[in-house]
PDB file of C-alpha atoms and ligand atoms in Angstrom:
ATOM      1  CA  MET M 414       3.878  16.434  20.792  1.00 49.00           C
ATOM      2  CA  ALA M 415       5.610  13.065  20.962  1.00 55.00           C
ATOM      3  CA  GLY M 416       3.223  12.206  23.799  1.00 82.00           C
ATOM      4  CA  PHE M 417       0.116  12.342  21.663  1.00 91.00           C
ATOM      5  CA  LEU M 418       1.782  10.375  18.902  1.00 95.00           C
ATOM      6  CA  SER M 419       3.012   7.531  21.084  1.00 96.00           C
ATOM      7  CA  GLU M 420      -0.436   7.234  22.672  1.00 96.00           C
ATOM      8  CA  ARG M 421      -2.162   7.091  19.312  1.00 97.00           C
ATOM      9  CA  LEU M 422       0.366   4.571  18.055  1.00 97.00           C
ATOM     10  CA  ALA M 423      -0.198   2.345  21.073  1.00 97.00           C
ATOM     11  CA  ASP M 424      -3.941   2.600  20.567  1.00 97.00           C
ATOM     12  CA  ILE M 425      -3.725   1.702  16.871  1.00 98.00           C
ATOM     13  CA  ASN M 426      -1.306  -1.166  17.475  1.00 98.00           C
ATOM     14  CA  GLY M 427      -3.734  -2.510  20.062  1.00 98.00           C
ATOM     15  CA  ARG M 428      -6.646  -2.284  17.645  1.00 98.00           C
ATOM     16  CA  ILE M 429      -4.617  -3.979  14.900  1.00 98.00           C
ATOM     17  CA  ALA M 430      -3.707  -6.805  17.272  1.00 98.00           C
ATOM     18  CA  ARG M 431      -7.289  -7.292  18.450  1.00 98.00           C
ATOM     19  CA  ALA M 432      -8.657  -7.342  14.908  1.00 98.00           C
ATOM     20  CA  ALA M 433      -6.016  -9.890  13.889  1.00 98.00           C
ATOM     21  CA  LEU M 434      -6.663 -12.157  16.878  1.00 98.00           C
ATOM     22  CA  LYS M 435     -10.411 -11.915  16.392  1.00 96.00           C
ATOM     23  CA  SER M 436     -10.016 -13.458  12.958  1.00 95.00           C
ATOM     24  CA  GLY M 437      -7.490 -16.078  14.009  1.00 97.00           C
ATOM     25  CA  ARG M 438      -4.450 -14.283  12.621  1.00 97.00           C
ATOM     26  CA  HIS M 439      -1.160 -13.153  14.129  1.00 97.00           C
ATOM     27  CA  PRO M 440      -0.815  -9.440  14.909  1.00 97.00           C
ATOM     28  CA  GLU M 441       2.719  -9.545  13.429  1.00 97.00           C
ATOM     29  CA  ASP M 442       1.236 -10.505  10.081  1.00 97.00           C
ATOM     30  CA  VAL M 443      -0.289  -7.062   9.711  1.00 98.00           C
ATOM     31  CA  GLN M 444       2.086  -4.262   8.784  1.00 98.00           C
ATOM     32  CA  LEU M 445       1.253  -0.683   9.746  1.00 98.00           C
ATOM     33  CA  VAL M 446       2.090   1.774   6.974  1.00 98.00           C
ATOM     34  CA  ALA M 447       2.003   5.258   8.509  1.00 98.00           C
ATOM     35  CA  VAL M 448       0.655   7.657   5.894  1.00 98.00           C
ATOM     36  CA  THR M 449       2.464  10.974   6.110  1.00 96.00           C
ATOM     37  CA  LYS M 450       0.831  13.018   3.361  1.00 94.00           C
ATOM     38  CA  MET M 451      -0.365  15.636   5.878  1.00 90.00           C
ATOM     39  CA  VAL M 452       2.663  15.386   8.119  1.00 94.00           C
ATOM     40  CA  SER M 453       5.548  17.864   8.395  1.00 92.00           C
ATOM     41  CA  VAL M 454       9.163  16.774   8.220  1.00 91.00           C
ATOM     42  CA  ASP M 455       9.457  17.495  11.968  1.00 91.00           C
ATOM     43  CA  LEU M 456       6.474  15.407  13.007  1.00 93.00           C
ATOM     44  CA  LEU M 457       7.830  12.663  10.826  1.00 94.00           C
ATOM     45  CA  GLY M 458      10.967  12.756  12.947  1.00 93.00           C
ATOM     46  CA  GLU M 459       8.848  12.255  16.048  1.00 94.00           C
ATOM     47  CA  ALA M 460       7.074   9.350  14.425  1.00 96.00           C
ATOM     48  CA  ILE M 461      10.456   7.754  13.820  1.00 96.00           C
ATOM     49  CA  SER M 462      11.383   8.301  17.481  1.00 95.00           C
ATOM     50  CA  CYS M 463       8.146   6.528  18.419  1.00 95.00           C
ATOM     51  CA  GLY M 464       9.415   3.487  16.567  1.00 95.00           C
ATOM     52  CA  ILE M 465       7.446   3.683  13.323  1.00 97.00           C
ATOM     53  CA  ARG M 466       9.585   2.321  10.509  1.00 96.00           C
ATOM     54  CA  VAL M 467       7.338   2.096   7.437  1.00 98.00           C
ATOM     55  CA  PHE M 468       5.865   5.229   5.892  1.00 98.00           C
ATOM     56  CA  GLY M 469       3.566   5.792   2.950  1.00 98.00           C
ATOM     57  CA  GLU M 470       3.409   8.895   0.758  1.00 97.00           C
ATOM     58  CA  ASN M 471       1.068   9.452  -2.119  1.00 94.00           C
ATOM     59  CA  ARG M 472       2.932  12.147  -3.998  1.00 95.00           C
ATOM     60  CA  VAL M 473       6.405  11.872  -5.416  1.00 97.00           C
ATOM     61  CA  GLN M 474       7.306  15.497  -4.658  1.00 95.00           C
ATOM     62  CA  ASP M 475       6.396  15.229  -0.952  1.00 94.00           C
ATOM     63  CA  PHE M 476       8.049  11.877  -0.736  1.00 95.00           C
ATOM     64  CA  LEU M 477      11.338  13.240  -2.067  1.00 96.00           C
ATOM     65  CA  ALA M 478      11.405  16.056   0.506  1.00 93.00           C
ATOM     66  CA  LYS M 479      10.824  13.622   3.350  1.00 94.00           C
ATOM     67  CA  HIS M 480      13.235  11.106   1.965  1.00 95.00           C
ATOM     68  CA  GLU M 481      15.895  13.766   1.791  1.00 93.00           C
ATOM     69  CA  ALA M 482      15.315  14.683   5.443  1.00 92.00           C
ATOM     70  CA  TRP M 483      15.056  11.186   6.904  1.00 89.00           C
ATOM     71  CA  GLY M 484      16.533   9.086   4.133  1.00 82.00           C
ATOM     72  CA  ASP M 485      17.199   5.428   4.481  1.00 81.00           C
ATOM     73  CA  ARG M 486      16.626   5.248   8.211  1.00 89.00           C
ATOM     74  CA  VAL M 487      13.116   4.054   7.443  1.00 96.00           C
ATOM     75  CA  GLU M 488      11.267   2.224   4.692  1.00 97.00           C
ATOM     76  CA  TRP M 489       9.199   4.208   2.214  1.00 97.00           C
ATOM     77  CA  HIS M 490       6.170   3.080   0.291  1.00 98.00           C
ATOM     78  CA  LEU M 491       4.480   4.944  -2.526  1.00 98.00           C
ATOM     79  CA  ILE M 492       0.727   4.517  -2.088  1.00 98.00           C
ATOM     80  CA  GLY M 493      -0.724   7.048  -4.552  1.00 97.00           C
ATOM     81  CA  HIS M 494      -1.071   7.145  -8.329  1.00 98.00           C
ATOM     82  CA  LEU M 495       2.336   7.324  -9.985  1.00 98.00           C
ATOM     83  CA  GLN M 496       2.841   9.169 -13.249  1.00 97.00           C
ATOM     84  CA  GLN M 497       5.206   7.420 -15.602  1.00 96.00           C
ATOM     85  CA  ASN M 498       7.461  10.432 -15.983  1.00 97.00           C
ATOM     86  CA  LYS M 499       8.033  10.589 -12.228  1.00 98.00           C
ATOM     87  CA  ALA M 500       8.963   6.961 -11.742  1.00 97.00           C
ATOM     88  CA  LYS M 501      12.646   7.686 -12.297  1.00 96.00           C
ATOM     89  CA  TYR M 502      12.843   9.727  -9.089  1.00 96.00           C
ATOM     90  CA  LEU M 503      11.936   6.673  -7.039  1.00 96.00           C
ATOM     91  CA  VAL M 504      14.777   4.439  -8.183  1.00 93.00           C
ATOM     92  CA  ASP M 505      16.499   2.883  -5.154  1.00 91.00           C
ATOM     93  CA  LYS M 506      14.377   4.938  -2.765  1.00 94.00           C
ATOM     94  CA  VAL M 507      11.111   3.052  -2.258  1.00 96.00           C
ATOM     95  CA  GLY M 508      10.610  -0.352  -0.694  1.00 96.00           C
ATOM     96  CA  LEU M 509       7.188  -0.941  -2.218  1.00 98.00           C
ATOM     97  CA  ILE M 510       4.822   0.687  -4.698  1.00 98.00           C
ATOM     98  CA  HIS M 511       1.197  -0.043  -3.742  1.00 98.00           C
ATOM     99  CA  SER M 512      -0.299   1.577  -6.820  1.00 98.00           C
ATOM    100  CA  LEU M 513       0.700  -0.194 -10.019  1.00 98.00           C
ATOM    101  CA  ASP M 514      -2.357   0.605 -12.127  1.00 98.00           C
ATOM    102  CA  SER M 515      -1.458   0.442 -15.825  1.00 98.00           C
ATOM    103  CA  ILE M 516       0.553  -1.526 -18.329  1.00 98.00           C
ATOM    104  CA  ASN M 517       2.430   1.604 -19.360  1.00 98.00           C
ATOM    105  CA  LEU M 518       3.583   2.251 -15.816  1.00 98.00           C
ATOM    106  CA  ALA M 519       4.565  -1.410 -15.496  1.00 98.00           C
ATOM    107  CA  ARG M 520       6.704  -1.136 -18.643  1.00 97.00           C
ATOM    108  CA  ARG M 521       8.219   2.134 -17.511  1.00 96.00           C
ATOM    109  CA  LEU M 522       9.233   0.674 -14.148  1.00 96.00           C
ATOM    110  CA  ASP M 523      10.610  -2.395 -15.875  1.00 96.00           C
ATOM    111  CA  SER M 524      12.749  -0.325 -18.211  1.00 94.00           C
ATOM    112  CA  LEU M 525      14.102   1.690 -15.273  1.00 93.00           C
ATOM    113  CA  SER M 526      15.270  -1.516 -13.656  1.00 91.00           C
ATOM    114  CA  GLU M 527      17.179  -2.700 -16.685  1.00 71.00           C
ATOM    115  CA  SER M 528      20.523  -1.347 -15.668  1.00 61.00           C
ATOM    116  CA  GLY M 529      21.039  -4.387 -13.457  1.00 54.00           C
ATOM    117  CA  ARG M 530      19.206  -2.918 -10.488  1.00 62.00           C
ATOM    118  CA  ARG M 531      17.056  -5.055  -8.295  1.00 74.00           C
ATOM    119  CA  SER M 532      13.398  -5.378  -9.183  1.00 93.00           C
ATOM    120  CA  TRP M 533      10.694  -3.028  -8.031  1.00 96.00           C
ATOM    121  CA  ARG M 534       8.471  -4.508  -5.371  1.00 97.00           C
ATOM    122  CA  VAL M 535       4.902  -3.698  -6.388  1.00 98.00           C
ATOM    123  CA  LEU M 536       1.251  -4.301  -5.592  1.00 98.00           C
ATOM    124  CA  VAL M 537      -1.414  -4.099  -8.271  1.00 98.00           C
ATOM    125  CA  GLN M 538      -4.120  -1.592  -7.423  1.00 98.00           C
ATOM    126  CA  VAL M 539      -7.659  -2.824  -8.029  1.00 98.00           C
ATOM    127  CA  ASN M 540     -10.644  -0.506  -8.098  1.00 98.00           C
ATOM    128  CA  VAL M 541     -12.975  -3.007  -6.477  1.00 97.00           C
ATOM    129  CA  ALA M 542     -15.767  -0.548  -5.766  1.00 96.00           C
ATOM    130  CA  GLY M 543     -15.641   0.912  -9.274  1.00 95.00           C
ATOM    131  CA  GLU M 544     -15.478   4.520  -8.110  1.00 94.00           C
ATOM    132  CA  ALA M 545     -14.857   6.866 -11.045  1.00 93.00           C
ATOM    133  CA  THR M 546     -12.459   8.992  -8.969  1.00 93.00           C
ATOM    134  CA  LYS M 547     -10.153   6.096  -8.122  1.00 94.00           C
ATOM    135  CA  TYR M 548      -7.343   4.540 -10.095  1.00 96.00           C
ATOM    136  CA  GLY M 549      -6.794   0.837 -10.473  1.00 98.00           C
ATOM    137  CA  LEU M 550      -7.646  -2.132 -12.639  1.00 98.00           C
ATOM    138  CA  THR M 551     -11.180  -3.410 -12.623  1.00 98.00           C
ATOM    139  CA  PRO M 552     -11.458  -6.819 -10.927  1.00 98.00           C
ATOM    140  CA  GLU M 553     -12.389  -8.227 -14.348  1.00 98.00           C
ATOM    141  CA  ASP M 554      -9.218  -6.893 -15.986  1.00 98.00           C
ATOM    142  CA  ALA M 555      -6.840  -7.820 -13.168  1.00 98.00           C
ATOM    143  CA  PRO M 556      -6.151 -11.458 -14.185  1.00 98.00           C
ATOM    144  CA  ALA M 557      -5.156 -10.548 -17.759  1.00 98.00           C
ATOM    145  CA  PHE M 558      -3.056  -7.681 -16.407  1.00 98.00           C
ATOM    146  CA  LEU M 559      -1.160 -10.046 -14.124  1.00 98.00           C
ATOM    147  CA  ASP M 560      -0.545 -12.340 -17.087  1.00 98.00           C
ATOM    148  CA  GLU M 561       0.648  -9.431 -19.169  1.00 98.00           C
ATOM    149  CA  ILE M 562       3.209  -8.191 -16.656  1.00 97.00           C
ATOM    150  CA  ARG M 563       4.482 -11.673 -15.880  1.00 96.00           C
ATOM    151  CA  SER M 564       7.323 -11.338 -18.389  1.00 94.00           C
ATOM    152  CA  LEU M 565       8.577  -8.048 -16.941  1.00 95.00           C
ATOM    153  CA  LYS M 566      11.602  -9.126 -14.953  1.00 93.00           C
ATOM    154  CA  GLY M 567      12.004  -5.739 -13.335  1.00 95.00           C
ATOM    155  CA  LEU M 568       8.814  -6.204 -11.332  1.00 96.00           C
ATOM    156  CA  ASP M 569       8.300  -8.322  -8.274  1.00 96.00           C
ATOM    157  CA  VAL M 570       4.522  -8.484  -7.847  1.00 97.00           C
ATOM    158  CA  LEU M 571       3.770  -9.130  -4.189  1.00 98.00           C
ATOM    159  CA  GLY M 572       0.046  -8.614  -3.940  1.00 98.00           C
ATOM    160  CA  LEU M 573      -3.013  -6.458  -4.455  1.00 98.00           C
ATOM    161  CA  MET M 574      -4.158  -3.127  -3.086  1.00 98.00           C
ATOM    162  CA  THR M 575      -7.501  -1.383  -2.919  1.00 98.00           C
ATOM    163  CA  ILE M 576      -9.072   1.768  -1.502  1.00 98.00           C
ATOM    164  CA  ALA M 577     -12.591   1.350  -0.164  1.00 97.00           C
ATOM    165  CA  PRO M 578     -15.121   4.173  -0.490  1.00 96.00           C
ATOM    166  CA  TYR M 579     -15.455   6.345   2.591  1.00 94.00           C
ATOM    167  CA  VAL M 580     -18.575   5.378   4.558  1.00 95.00           C
ATOM    168  CA  GLU M 581     -19.873   6.177   8.035  1.00 94.00           C
ATOM    169  CA  ASN M 582     -20.150   2.569   9.080  1.00 97.00           C
ATOM    170  CA  PRO M 583     -17.114   0.576   7.924  1.00 96.00           C
ATOM    171  CA  GLU M 584     -19.123  -2.670   7.997  1.00 97.00           C
ATOM    172  CA  ALA M 585     -20.627  -1.397   4.746  1.00 98.00           C
ATOM    173  CA  VAL M 586     -17.290  -1.819   2.939  1.00 98.00           C
ATOM    174  CA  ARG M 587     -16.528  -5.319   4.208  1.00 98.00           C
ATOM    175  CA  PRO M 588     -17.639  -6.745   0.826  1.00 98.00           C
ATOM    176  CA  VAL M 589     -15.014  -4.591  -0.910  1.00 98.00           C
ATOM    177  CA  PHE M 590     -12.207  -6.071   1.181  1.00 98.00           C
ATOM    178  CA  ARG M 591     -13.598  -9.556   0.875  1.00 98.00           C
ATOM    179  CA  LYS M 592     -13.780  -9.219  -2.884  1.00 98.00           C
ATOM    180  CA  LEU M 593     -10.096  -8.267  -3.099  1.00 98.00           C
ATOM    181  CA  ARG M 594      -9.129 -11.317  -1.051  1.00 98.00           C
ATOM    182  CA  LEU M 595     -11.318 -13.622  -3.149  1.00 98.00           C
ATOM    183  CA  LEU M 596      -9.869 -12.121  -6.324  1.00 98.00           C
ATOM    184  CA  ARG M 597      -6.379 -12.830  -5.011  1.00 98.00           C
ATOM    185  CA  ASP M 598      -7.350 -16.432  -4.201  1.00 98.00           C
ATOM    186  CA  GLU M 599      -8.995 -16.898  -7.558  1.00 98.00           C
ATOM    187  CA  VAL M 600      -6.173 -15.537  -9.723  1.00 98.00           C
ATOM    188  CA  SER M 601      -3.635 -17.504  -7.698  1.00 98.00           C
ATOM    189  CA  ARG M 602      -5.434 -20.809  -8.132  1.00 97.00           C
ATOM    190  CA  ASP M 603      -4.309 -21.497 -11.699  1.00 94.00           C
ATOM    191  CA  ARG M 604      -1.143 -19.384 -11.643  1.00 97.00           C
ATOM    192  CA  ALA M 605       1.477 -21.241  -9.624  1.00 95.00           C
ATOM    193  CA  TRP M 606       4.066 -18.627 -10.626  1.00 96.00           C
ATOM    194  CA  LEU M 607       2.229 -15.902  -8.722  1.00 97.00           C
ATOM    195  CA  ASN M 608       3.006 -15.177  -5.098  1.00 97.00           C
ATOM    196  CA  LEU M 609       0.440 -12.619  -3.999  1.00 98.00           C
ATOM    197  CA  GLN M 610       1.242 -12.688  -0.309  1.00 98.00           C
ATOM    198  CA  HIS M 611       0.097  -9.146   0.444  1.00 98.00           C
ATOM    199  CA  LEU M 612      -3.262  -7.415   0.577  1.00 98.00           C
ATOM    200  CA  SER M 613      -2.902  -3.684   1.195  1.00 99.00           C
ATOM    201  CA  MET M 614      -6.334  -2.554   2.347  1.00 98.00           C
ATOM    202  CA  GLY M 615      -7.808  -0.594   5.216  1.00 98.00           C
ATOM    203  CA  MET M 616      -7.345   3.028   6.286  1.00 98.00           C
ATOM    204  CA  SER M 617      -8.139   5.001   9.462  1.00 98.00           C
ATOM    205  CA  ASN M 618     -11.854   4.534   9.115  1.00 97.00           C
ATOM    206  CA  ASP M 619     -12.016   0.867   8.232  1.00 98.00           C
ATOM    207  CA  PHE M 620      -8.734  -0.916   9.021  1.00 98.00           C
ATOM    208  CA  GLU M 621     -10.167  -3.362  11.546  1.00 98.00           C
ATOM    209  CA  ILE M 622     -12.699  -4.679   9.056  1.00 98.00           C
ATOM    210  CA  ALA M 623      -9.961  -4.925   6.425  1.00 98.00           C
ATOM    211  CA  ILE M 624      -7.796  -6.970   8.804  1.00 98.00           C
ATOM    212  CA  GLU M 625     -10.693  -9.303   9.528  1.00 98.00           C
ATOM    213  CA  GLU M 626     -10.919  -9.813   5.760  1.00 98.00           C
ATOM    214  CA  GLY M 627      -7.218 -10.581   5.367  1.00 98.00           C
ATOM    215  CA  ALA M 628      -5.282  -7.311   5.075  1.00 98.00           C
ATOM    216  CA  THR M 629      -1.545  -7.729   5.562  1.00 98.00           C
ATOM    217  CA  MET M 630      -0.876  -3.993   5.266  1.00 98.00           C
ATOM    218  CA  VAL M 631      -3.037  -1.174   6.589  1.00 98.00           C
ATOM    219  CA  ARG M 632      -2.386   2.407   5.473  1.00 98.00           C
ATOM    220  CA  ILE M 633      -3.189   4.778   8.313  1.00 98.00           C
ATOM    221  CA  GLY M 634      -2.873   8.558   8.298  1.00 98.00           C
ATOM    222  CA  ASN M 635      -5.572  10.466  10.096  1.00 97.00           C
ATOM    223  CA  ALA M 636      -6.033   8.165  13.082  1.00 97.00           C
ATOM    224  CA  LEU M 637      -2.328   8.532  13.779  1.00 97.00           C
ATOM    225  CA  PHE M 638      -1.476  12.109  12.873  1.00 96.00           C
ATOM    226  CA  GLY M 639      -4.772  13.949  12.348  1.00 92.00           C
TER     227      GLY M 639
HETATM  228  C1  PLP Z1110      -4.437   9.245   2.525  1.00 57.97           C
HETATM  229  C2  PLP Z1110      -4.373   7.825   2.165  1.00 57.97           C
HETATM  230  C3  PLP Z1110      -4.475   6.838   3.160  1.00 57.97           C
HETATM  231  C4  PLP Z1110      -4.696   7.145   4.623  1.00 57.97           C
HETATM  232  O1  PLP Z1110      -5.995   7.595   4.832  1.00 57.97           O
HETATM  233  P1  PLP Z1110      -6.487   7.972   6.318  1.00 57.97           P
HETATM  234  O2  PLP Z1110      -7.968   8.013   6.200  1.00 57.97           O
HETATM  235  O3  PLP Z1110      -5.874   9.292   6.645  1.00 57.97           O
HETATM  236  O4  PLP Z1110      -6.012   6.903   7.216  1.00 57.97           O
HETATM  237  C5  PLP Z1110      -4.367   5.512   2.765  1.00 57.97           C
HETATM  238  N1  PLP Z1110      -4.191   5.158   1.479  1.00 57.97           N
HETATM  239  C6  PLP Z1110      -4.103   6.074   0.486  1.00 57.97           C
HETATM  240  C7  PLP Z1110      -3.899   5.617  -0.908  1.00 57.97           C
HETATM  241  C8  PLP Z1110      -4.177   7.430   0.813  1.00 57.97           C
HETATM  242  O5  PLP Z1110      -4.084   8.339  -0.168  1.00 57.97           O
END
């Protein structure tokens, strides 16, 4: 088992590095987030033995089971839609939430941090492609949203995230990734207080294109574990 995983990991790391170099970037500037939503607690253990240290889960329930098994040995990211009433379970357990998608969730997270805890590290999810099935702010609403959450001291906003539509040829979604990067550049231009250093974009099917367009985090499940 561990054999197949370490081979896949080496392959993906190689592809990440090549995509970064191709676009004049450093391979170390792209973080692999290993998505474990279809992965058992045991296989997760093997992934940790292979040296993977950052994992992404999209459901709180599954995350808690895996966190209980493997705890603080690794860093956990929440990448899926988060319901307000579940946010409390994540306190002190996640390193980054990729999916901040509403003002109510922002306020909820902020209020959970009030007891003197450190801030939540978050990315704002943007529904660039406008798919009805996906969460996230519209690109048009994102600037006002960033302004609105500026006063929430319990949030440390580190960047933007998007999910591209699934397509056969990933070149077709290059404009989606490019649009997220340009949105980041545009909102940052007249907001010196923002520090949107991260772009979480790219999955198994399209991560190389996303890296060429500036991704600093790629969320990969299937290509690694499937
Ligand atoms: C499942 C999932 C991924 C990983 O998708 P793969 O195609 O398996 O690489 C990435 N991001 C989110 C938000 C997901 O839900």
